[in-house]
């Protein structure tokens, strides 16, 4: 389906992202309204939008709401997006809802394994499902990957607990080489050490001071590193003063990928002479 819309001059040419985007969304909303349609804007990884981009999006959407235009916005991202949106525009908390989507509950996780298998005239033994949920903790992608690995191994139409156990090695290898590795490969030496120190403390959220203690540094020295890891989407802050990994089992991956904690030496600035030269 296409809409024929007359081109408009003098719109979205302010040179200001917020004003230009507002013009675009208002014009889009008006066109949708005239055609009896609605528009959904879907954005993934919202936390990676720059502050100016997020502010412009919120401002533009606010205008479409004020004019009751048929435009809606669905954004997905890490838990900090509610805070980021609030920092960008104070009225964001009134404009959006921020539901949390976590790992699947027990019933849904079981359904995610059992139902697709039934459609292919196969089944999972009850203890196989129990073991799969224990390994994956109900995380959707982990369920998908472990289910695939077990499907490839199973000899008969029923997938057993032994099949799940045998699939574990291939499952971890796949996660380590792709899902986890692409996250770690972006980290610097000090960032890697910070993640490894967190892994040493376990899978839960940890105080910045506790991580600094493992690294034998002061919290103030590591504040920028912690902030960088949050900006990269590797950590998030479930509550003030604490940080946690953004995906399950990342602590176990760090222990496998970096068997020994190596802390880079502190870089000291060269002293300068009275004339300003090193």
PDB file of N, CA, C and O in Angstrom, residues 45 47-48 77-80 139 178-196 198-199 203-205 225-238 242-251 253-254:
ATOM      1  N   UNK A  45      17.171  -1.093  20.780  1.00  0.00           N
ATOM      2  CA  UNK A  45      18.400  -0.590  21.407  1.00  0.00           C
ATOM      3  C   UNK A  45      18.329   0.922  21.618  1.00  0.00           C
ATOM      4  O   UNK A  45      19.237   1.692  21.268  1.00  0.00           O
ATOM      5  N   UNK A  47      18.788   2.672  24.116  1.00  0.00           N
ATOM      6  CA  UNK A  47      19.833   3.250  24.966  1.00  0.00           C
ATOM      7  C   UNK A  47      21.026   3.759  24.172  1.00  0.00           C
ATOM      8  O   UNK A  47      21.827   4.528  24.690  1.00  0.00           O
ATOM      9  N   UNK A  48      21.150   3.334  22.900  1.00  0.00           N
ATOM     10  CA  UNK A  48      22.274   3.794  22.096  1.00  0.00           C
ATOM     11  C   UNK A  48      21.975   5.079  21.326  1.00  0.00           C
ATOM     12  O   UNK A  48      22.853   5.607  20.627  1.00  0.00           O
ATOM     13  N   UNK A  77      14.887  -1.706  24.827  1.00  0.00           N
ATOM     14  CA  UNK A  77      16.261  -1.458  25.236  1.00  0.00           C
ATOM     15  C   UNK A  77      16.498  -1.933  26.651  1.00  0.00           C
ATOM     16  O   UNK A  77      15.671  -2.630  27.239  1.00  0.00           O
ATOM     17  N   UNK A  78      17.615  -1.535  27.199  1.00  0.00           N
ATOM     18  CA  UNK A  78      18.001  -1.940  28.542  1.00  0.00           C
ATOM     19  C   UNK A  78      17.234  -1.142  29.591  1.00  0.00           C
ATOM     20  O   UNK A  78      16.628  -0.109  29.265  1.00  0.00           O
ATOM     21  N   UNK A  79      17.250  -1.613  30.837  1.00  0.00           N
ATOM     22  CA  UNK A  79      16.425  -0.966  31.866  1.00  0.00           C
ATOM     23  C   UNK A  79      16.671   0.520  32.066  1.00  0.00           C
ATOM     24  O   UNK A  79      15.797   1.215  32.582  1.00  0.00           O
ATOM     25  N   UNK A  80      17.824   1.022  31.664  1.00  0.00           N
ATOM     26  CA  UNK A  80      18.100   2.434  31.910  1.00  0.00           C
ATOM     27  C   UNK A  80      17.369   3.380  30.968  1.00  0.00           C
ATOM     28  O   UNK A  80      17.488   4.595  31.103  1.00  0.00           O
ATOM     29  N   UNK A 139      15.738 -17.575  29.793  1.00  0.00           N
ATOM     30  CA  UNK A 139      16.080 -16.481  28.872  1.00  0.00           C
ATOM     31  C   UNK A 139      15.726 -16.928  27.452  1.00  0.00           C
ATOM     32  O   UNK A 139      16.196 -17.979  26.990  1.00  0.00           O
ATOM     33  N   UNK A 178      29.590 -16.255  19.926  1.00  0.00           N
ATOM     34  CA  UNK A 178      28.791 -15.226  19.271  1.00  0.00           C
ATOM     35  C   UNK A 178      28.125 -14.299  20.285  1.00  0.00           C
ATOM     36  O   UNK A 178      28.540 -13.157  20.480  1.00  0.00           O
ATOM     37  N   UNK A 179      27.107 -14.784  20.953  1.00  0.00           N
ATOM     38  CA  UNK A 179      26.294 -13.942  21.836  1.00  0.00           C
ATOM     39  C   UNK A 179      27.135 -13.199  22.864  1.00  0.00           C
ATOM     40  O   UNK A 179      26.990 -11.984  23.053  1.00  0.00           O
ATOM     41  N   UNK A 180      28.000 -13.897  23.566  1.00  0.00           N
ATOM     42  CA  UNK A 180      28.823 -13.263  24.595  1.00  0.00           C
ATOM     43  C   UNK A 180      30.045 -12.571  24.004  1.00  0.00           C
ATOM     44  O   UNK A 180      30.393 -11.456  24.390  1.00  0.00           O
ATOM     45  N   UNK A 181      30.717 -13.226  23.067  1.00  0.00           N
ATOM     46  CA  UNK A 181      31.991 -12.728  22.565  1.00  0.00           C
ATOM     47  C   UNK A 181      31.872 -11.357  21.917  1.00  0.00           C
ATOM     48  O   UNK A 181      32.749 -10.509  22.078  1.00  0.00           O
ATOM     49  N   UNK A 182      30.801 -11.120  21.163  1.00  0.00           N
ATOM     50  CA  UNK A 182      30.669  -9.825  20.488  1.00  0.00           C
ATOM     51  C   UNK A 182      30.569  -8.692  21.496  1.00  0.00           C
ATOM     52  O   UNK A 182      30.904  -7.543  21.190  1.00  0.00           O
ATOM     53  N   UNK A 183      30.107  -8.996  22.701  1.00  0.00           N
ATOM     54  CA  UNK A 183      30.041  -7.979  23.742  1.00  0.00           C
ATOM     55  C   UNK A 183      31.424  -7.714  24.326  1.00  0.00           C
ATOM     56  O   UNK A 183      31.827  -6.559  24.480  1.00  0.00           O
ATOM     57  N   UNK A 184      32.148  -8.767  24.614  1.00  0.00           N
ATOM     58  CA  UNK A 184      33.456  -8.599  25.230  1.00  0.00           C
ATOM     59  C   UNK A 184      34.473  -8.002  24.272  1.00  0.00           C
ATOM     60  O   UNK A 184      35.370  -7.259  24.692  1.00  0.00           O
ATOM     61  N   UNK A 185      34.374  -8.297  22.992  1.00  0.00           N
ATOM     62  CA  UNK A 185      35.362  -7.823  22.020  1.00  0.00           C
ATOM     63  C   UNK A 185      35.417  -6.304  21.927  1.00  0.00           C
ATOM     64  O   UNK A 185      36.390  -5.751  21.422  1.00  0.00           O
ATOM     65  N   UNK A 186      34.382  -5.632  22.380  1.00  0.00           N
ATOM     66  CA  UNK A 186      34.371  -4.166  22.320  1.00  0.00           C
ATOM     67  C   UNK A 186      35.036  -3.522  23.529  1.00  0.00           C
ATOM     68  O   UNK A 186      35.207  -2.306  23.571  1.00  0.00           O
ATOM     69  N   UNK A 187      35.415  -4.333  24.513  1.00  0.00           N
ATOM     70  CA  UNK A 187      35.915  -3.798  25.776  1.00  0.00           C
ATOM     71  C   UNK A 187      37.431  -3.595  25.750  1.00  0.00           C
ATOM     72  O   UNK A 187      38.171  -4.374  25.161  1.00  0.00           O
ATOM     73  N   UNK A 188      37.875  -2.538  26.417  1.00  0.00           N
ATOM     74  CA  UNK A 188      39.307  -2.287  26.586  1.00  0.00           C
ATOM     75  C   UNK A 188      39.849  -3.199  27.687  1.00  0.00           C
ATOM     76  O   UNK A 188      39.109  -3.928  28.338  1.00  0.00           O
ATOM     77  N   UNK A 189      41.153  -3.129  27.907  1.00  0.00           N
ATOM     78  CA  UNK A 189      41.763  -3.953  28.938  1.00  0.00           C
ATOM     79  C   UNK A 189      41.192  -3.682  30.321  1.00  0.00           C
ATOM     80  O   UNK A 189      40.884  -4.618  31.070  1.00  0.00           O
ATOM     81  N   UNK A 190      41.037  -2.413  30.677  1.00  0.00           N
ATOM     82  CA  UNK A 190      40.521  -2.067  31.999  1.00  0.00           C
ATOM     83  C   UNK A 190      39.033  -2.420  32.105  1.00  0.00           C
ATOM     84  O   UNK A 190      38.566  -2.886  33.150  1.00  0.00           O
ATOM     85  N   UNK A 191      38.293  -2.218  31.023  1.00  0.00           N
ATOM     86  CA  UNK A 191      36.881  -2.594  31.023  1.00  0.00           C
ATOM     87  C   UNK A 191      36.719  -4.103  31.191  1.00  0.00           C
ATOM     88  O   UNK A 191      35.858  -4.572  31.940  1.00  0.00           O
ATOM     89  N   UNK A 192      37.583  -4.867  30.510  1.00  0.00           N
ATOM     90  CA  UNK A 192      37.558  -6.322  30.649  1.00  0.00           C
ATOM     91  C   UNK A 192      37.871  -6.729  32.084  1.00  0.00           C
ATOM     92  O   UNK A 192      37.222  -7.626  32.650  1.00  0.00           O
ATOM     93  N   UNK A 193      38.850  -6.071  32.683  1.00  0.00           N
ATOM     94  CA  UNK A 193      39.203  -6.374  34.077  1.00  0.00           C
ATOM     95  C   UNK A 193      38.033  -6.062  35.003  1.00  0.00           C
ATOM     96  O   UNK A 193      37.767  -6.806  35.961  1.00  0.00           O
ATOM     97  N   UNK A 194      37.319  -4.996  34.740  1.00  0.00           N
ATOM     98  CA  UNK A 194      36.173  -4.622  35.574  1.00  0.00           C
ATOM     99  C   UNK A 194      35.086  -5.696  35.478  1.00  0.00           C
ATOM    100  O   UNK A 194      34.529  -6.131  36.494  1.00  0.00           O
ATOM    101  N   UNK A 195      34.797  -6.143  34.256  1.00  0.00           N
ATOM    102  CA  UNK A 195      33.803  -7.199  34.059  1.00  0.00           C
ATOM    103  C   UNK A 195      34.242  -8.483  34.738  1.00  0.00           C
ATOM    104  O   UNK A 195      33.427  -9.198  35.348  1.00  0.00           O
ATOM    105  N   UNK A 196      35.532  -8.799  34.641  1.00  0.00           N
ATOM    106  CA  UNK A 196      36.051 -10.026  35.247  1.00  0.00           C
ATOM    107  C   UNK A 196      35.973  -9.946  36.765  1.00  0.00           C
ATOM    108  O   UNK A 196      35.689 -10.952  37.440  1.00  0.00           O
ATOM    109  N   UNK A 198      33.744  -8.262  38.457  1.00  0.00           N
ATOM    110  CA  UNK A 198      32.334  -8.461  38.785  1.00  0.00           C
ATOM    111  C   UNK A 198      31.975  -9.941  38.745  1.00  0.00           C
ATOM    112  O   UNK A 198      31.240 -10.441  39.600  1.00  0.00           O
ATOM    113  N   UNK A 199      32.494 -10.638  37.734  1.00  0.00           N
ATOM    114  CA  UNK A 199      32.218 -12.069  37.614  1.00  0.00           C
ATOM    115  C   UNK A 199      32.757 -12.827  38.826  1.00  0.00           C
ATOM    116  O   UNK A 199      32.155 -13.805  39.279  1.00  0.00           O
ATOM    117  N   UNK A 203      26.905 -13.536  40.045  1.00  0.00           N
ATOM    118  CA  UNK A 203      25.987 -13.051  39.014  1.00  0.00           C
ATOM    119  C   UNK A 203      25.101 -11.885  39.435  1.00  0.00           C
ATOM    120  O   UNK A 203      24.453 -11.258  38.590  1.00  0.00           O
ATOM    121  N   UNK A 204      25.043 -11.569  40.728  1.00  0.00           N
ATOM    122  CA  UNK A 204      24.119 -10.542  41.202  1.00  0.00           C
ATOM    123  C   UNK A 204      24.668  -9.140  40.953  1.00  0.00           C
ATOM    124  O   UNK A 204      25.799  -8.964  40.505  1.00  0.00           O
ATOM    125  N   UNK A 205      23.852  -8.145  41.278  1.00  0.00           N
ATOM    126  CA  UNK A 205      24.300  -6.745  41.204  1.00  0.00           C
ATOM    127  C   UNK A 205      25.318  -6.493  42.316  1.00  0.00           C
ATOM    128  O   UNK A 205      25.195  -7.041  43.423  1.00  0.00           O
ATOM    129  N   UNK A 225      35.236   4.042  34.039  1.00  0.00           N
ATOM    130  CA  UNK A 225      35.164   2.714  33.406  1.00  0.00           C
ATOM    131  C   UNK A 225      33.776   2.117  33.585  1.00  0.00           C
ATOM    132  O   UNK A 225      33.193   1.559  32.640  1.00  0.00           O
ATOM    133  N   UNK A 226      33.239   2.226  34.778  1.00  0.00           N
ATOM    134  CA  UNK A 226      31.893   1.714  35.052  1.00  0.00           C
ATOM    135  C   UNK A 226      30.863   2.425  34.178  1.00  0.00           C
ATOM    136  O   UNK A 226      29.981   1.788  33.586  1.00  0.00           O
ATOM    137  N   UNK A 227      30.991   3.745  34.065  1.00  0.00           N
ATOM    138  CA  UNK A 227      30.061   4.518  33.234  1.00  0.00           C
ATOM    139  C   UNK A 227      30.166   4.115  31.769  1.00  0.00           C
ATOM    140  O   UNK A 227      29.154   4.034  31.057  1.00  0.00           O
ATOM    141  N   UNK A 228      31.378   3.860  31.303  1.00  0.00           N
ATOM    142  CA  UNK A 228      31.581   3.431  29.911  1.00  0.00           C
ATOM    143  C   UNK A 228      30.893   2.092  29.640  1.00  0.00           C
ATOM    144  O   UNK A 228      30.277   1.899  28.593  1.00  0.00           O
ATOM    145  N   UNK A 229      31.001   1.166  30.584  1.00  0.00           N
ATOM    146  CA  UNK A 229      30.391  -0.155  30.412  1.00  0.00           C
ATOM    147  C   UNK A 229      28.866  -0.063  30.405  1.00  0.00           C
ATOM    148  O   UNK A 229      28.193  -0.810  29.698  1.00  0.00           O
ATOM    149  N   UNK A 230      28.328   0.873  31.167  1.00  0.00           N
ATOM    150  CA  UNK A 230      26.879   1.109  31.145  1.00  0.00           C
ATOM    151  C   UNK A 230      26.476   1.697  29.803  1.00  0.00           C
ATOM    152  O   UNK A 230      25.488   1.271  29.190  1.00  0.00           O
ATOM    153  N   UNK A 231      27.252   2.656  29.307  1.00  0.00           N
ATOM    154  CA  UNK A 231      26.954   3.271  28.001  1.00  0.00           C
ATOM    155  C   UNK A 231      27.046   2.242  26.877  1.00  0.00           C
ATOM    156  O   UNK A 231      26.321   2.338  25.877  1.00  0.00           O
ATOM    157  N   UNK A 232      27.931   1.257  27.018  1.00  0.00           N
ATOM    158  CA  UNK A 232      28.100   0.221  26.000  1.00  0.00           C
ATOM    159  C   UNK A 232      27.014  -0.854  26.065  1.00  0.00           C
ATOM    160  O   UNK A 232      26.932  -1.720  25.203  1.00  0.00           O
ATOM    161  N   UNK A 233      26.198  -0.806  27.107  1.00  0.00           N
ATOM    162  CA  UNK A 233      25.132  -1.791  27.246  1.00  0.00           C
ATOM    163  C   UNK A 233      25.582  -3.096  27.866  1.00  0.00           C
ATOM    164  O   UNK A 233      24.851  -4.087  27.821  1.00  0.00           O
ATOM    165  N   UNK A 234      26.767  -3.127  28.472  1.00  0.00           N
ATOM    166  CA  UNK A 234      27.259  -4.344  29.111  1.00  0.00           C
ATOM    167  C   UNK A 234      26.813  -4.440  30.568  1.00  0.00           C
ATOM    168  O   UNK A 234      26.703  -5.528  31.123  1.00  0.00           O
ATOM    169  N   UNK A 235      26.586  -3.296  31.184  1.00  0.00           N
ATOM    170  CA  UNK A 235      26.092  -3.233  32.554  1.00  0.00           C
ATOM    171  C   UNK A 235      24.878  -2.312  32.612  1.00  0.00           C
ATOM    172  O   UNK A 235      24.680  -1.475  31.739  1.00  0.00           O
ATOM    173  N   UNK A 236      24.089  -2.481  33.653  1.00  0.00           N
ATOM    174  CA  UNK A 236      23.017  -1.521  33.935  1.00  0.00           C
ATOM    175  C   UNK A 236      22.929  -1.339  35.442  1.00  0.00           C
ATOM    176  O   UNK A 236      23.526  -2.104  36.213  1.00  0.00           O
ATOM    177  N   UNK A 237      22.212  -0.327  35.884  1.00  0.00           N
ATOM    178  CA  UNK A 237      22.121  -0.010  37.308  1.00  0.00           C
ATOM    179  C   UNK A 237      20.714  -0.296  37.820  1.00  0.00           C
ATOM    180  O   UNK A 237      19.819   0.532  37.646  1.00  0.00           O
ATOM    181  N   UNK A 238      20.492  -1.462  38.432  1.00  0.00           N
ATOM    182  CA  UNK A 238      19.164  -1.783  38.959  1.00  0.00           C
ATOM    183  C   UNK A 238      18.759  -0.906  40.130  1.00  0.00           C
ATOM    184  O   UNK A 238      17.578  -0.718  40.392  1.00  0.00           O
ATOM    185  N   UNK A 242      24.694   0.336  42.523  1.00  0.00           N
ATOM    186  CA  UNK A 242      24.895  -1.050  42.122  1.00  0.00           C
ATOM    187  C   UNK A 242      24.941  -1.158  40.598  1.00  0.00           C
ATOM    188  O   UNK A 242      24.315  -0.371  39.891  1.00  0.00           O
ATOM    189  N   UNK A 243      25.652  -2.155  40.102  1.00  0.00           N
ATOM    190  CA  UNK A 243      25.667  -2.463  38.669  1.00  0.00           C
ATOM    191  C   UNK A 243      25.534  -3.969  38.502  1.00  0.00           C
ATOM    192  O   UNK A 243      25.993  -4.748  39.344  1.00  0.00           O
ATOM    193  N   UNK A 244      24.886  -4.371  37.390  1.00  0.00           N
ATOM    194  CA  UNK A 244      24.689  -5.791  37.105  1.00  0.00           C
ATOM    195  C   UNK A 244      24.905  -6.027  35.626  1.00  0.00           C
ATOM    196  O   UNK A 244      24.796  -5.101  34.808  1.00  0.00           O
ATOM    197  N   UNK A 245      25.193  -7.265  35.273  1.00  0.00           N
ATOM    198  CA  UNK A 245      25.323  -7.631  33.865  1.00  0.00           C
ATOM    199  C   UNK A 245      23.951  -7.542  33.192  1.00  0.00           C
ATOM    200  O   UNK A 245      22.925  -7.857  33.806  1.00  0.00           O
ATOM    201  N   UNK A 246      23.942  -7.156  31.934  1.00  0.00           N
ATOM    202  CA  UNK A 246      22.676  -6.977  31.230  1.00  0.00           C
ATOM    203  C   UNK A 246      22.101  -8.276  30.683  1.00  0.00           C
ATOM    204  O   UNK A 246      20.936  -8.311  30.302  1.00  0.00           O
ATOM    205  N   UNK A 247      22.886  -9.349  30.627  1.00  0.00           N
ATOM    206  CA  UNK A 247      22.368 -10.638  30.170  1.00  0.00           C
ATOM    207  C   UNK A 247      22.750 -11.719  31.184  1.00  0.00           C
ATOM    208  O   UNK A 247      23.791 -11.626  31.843  1.00  0.00           O
ATOM    209  N   UNK A 248      21.914 -12.743  31.330  1.00  0.00           N
ATOM    210  CA  UNK A 248      22.229 -13.820  32.283  1.00  0.00           C
ATOM    211  C   UNK A 248      23.498 -14.572  31.894  1.00  0.00           C
ATOM    212  O   UNK A 248      23.869 -14.637  30.726  1.00  0.00           O
ATOM    213  N   UNK A 249      24.139 -15.114  32.885  1.00  0.00           N
ATOM    214  CA  UNK A 249      25.299 -16.008  32.721  1.00  0.00           C
ATOM    215  C   UNK A 249      26.528 -15.330  32.134  1.00  0.00           C
ATOM    216  O   UNK A 249      27.493 -16.014  31.763  1.00  0.00           O
ATOM    217  N   UNK A 250      26.515 -13.994  32.044  1.00  0.00           N
ATOM    218  CA  UNK A 250      27.712 -13.326  31.530  1.00  0.00           C
ATOM    219  C   UNK A 250      28.870 -13.501  32.508  1.00  0.00           C
ATOM    220  O   UNK A 250      30.036 -13.517  32.099  1.00  0.00           O
ATOM    221  N   UNK A 251      28.553 -13.638  33.785  1.00  0.00           N
ATOM    222  CA  UNK A 251      29.615 -13.869  34.771  1.00  0.00           C
ATOM    223  C   UNK A 251      30.329 -15.188  34.498  1.00  0.00           C
ATOM    224  O   UNK A 251      31.563 -15.265  34.563  1.00  0.00           O
ATOM    225  N   UNK A 253      30.527 -16.731  31.620  1.00  0.00           N
ATOM    226  CA  UNK A 253      31.312 -16.568  30.392  1.00  0.00           C
ATOM    227  C   UNK A 253      32.632 -15.874  30.689  1.00  0.00           C
ATOM    228  O   UNK A 253      33.690 -16.281  30.179  1.00  0.00           O
ATOM    229  N   UNK A 254      32.598 -14.819  31.511  1.00  0.00           N
ATOM    230  CA  UNK A 254      33.833 -14.089  31.821  1.00  0.00           C
ATOM    231  C   UNK A 254      34.838 -15.002  32.515  1.00  0.00           C
ATOM    232  O   UNK A 254      36.046 -14.917  32.255  1.00  0.00           O
TER     233      UNK A 254
END
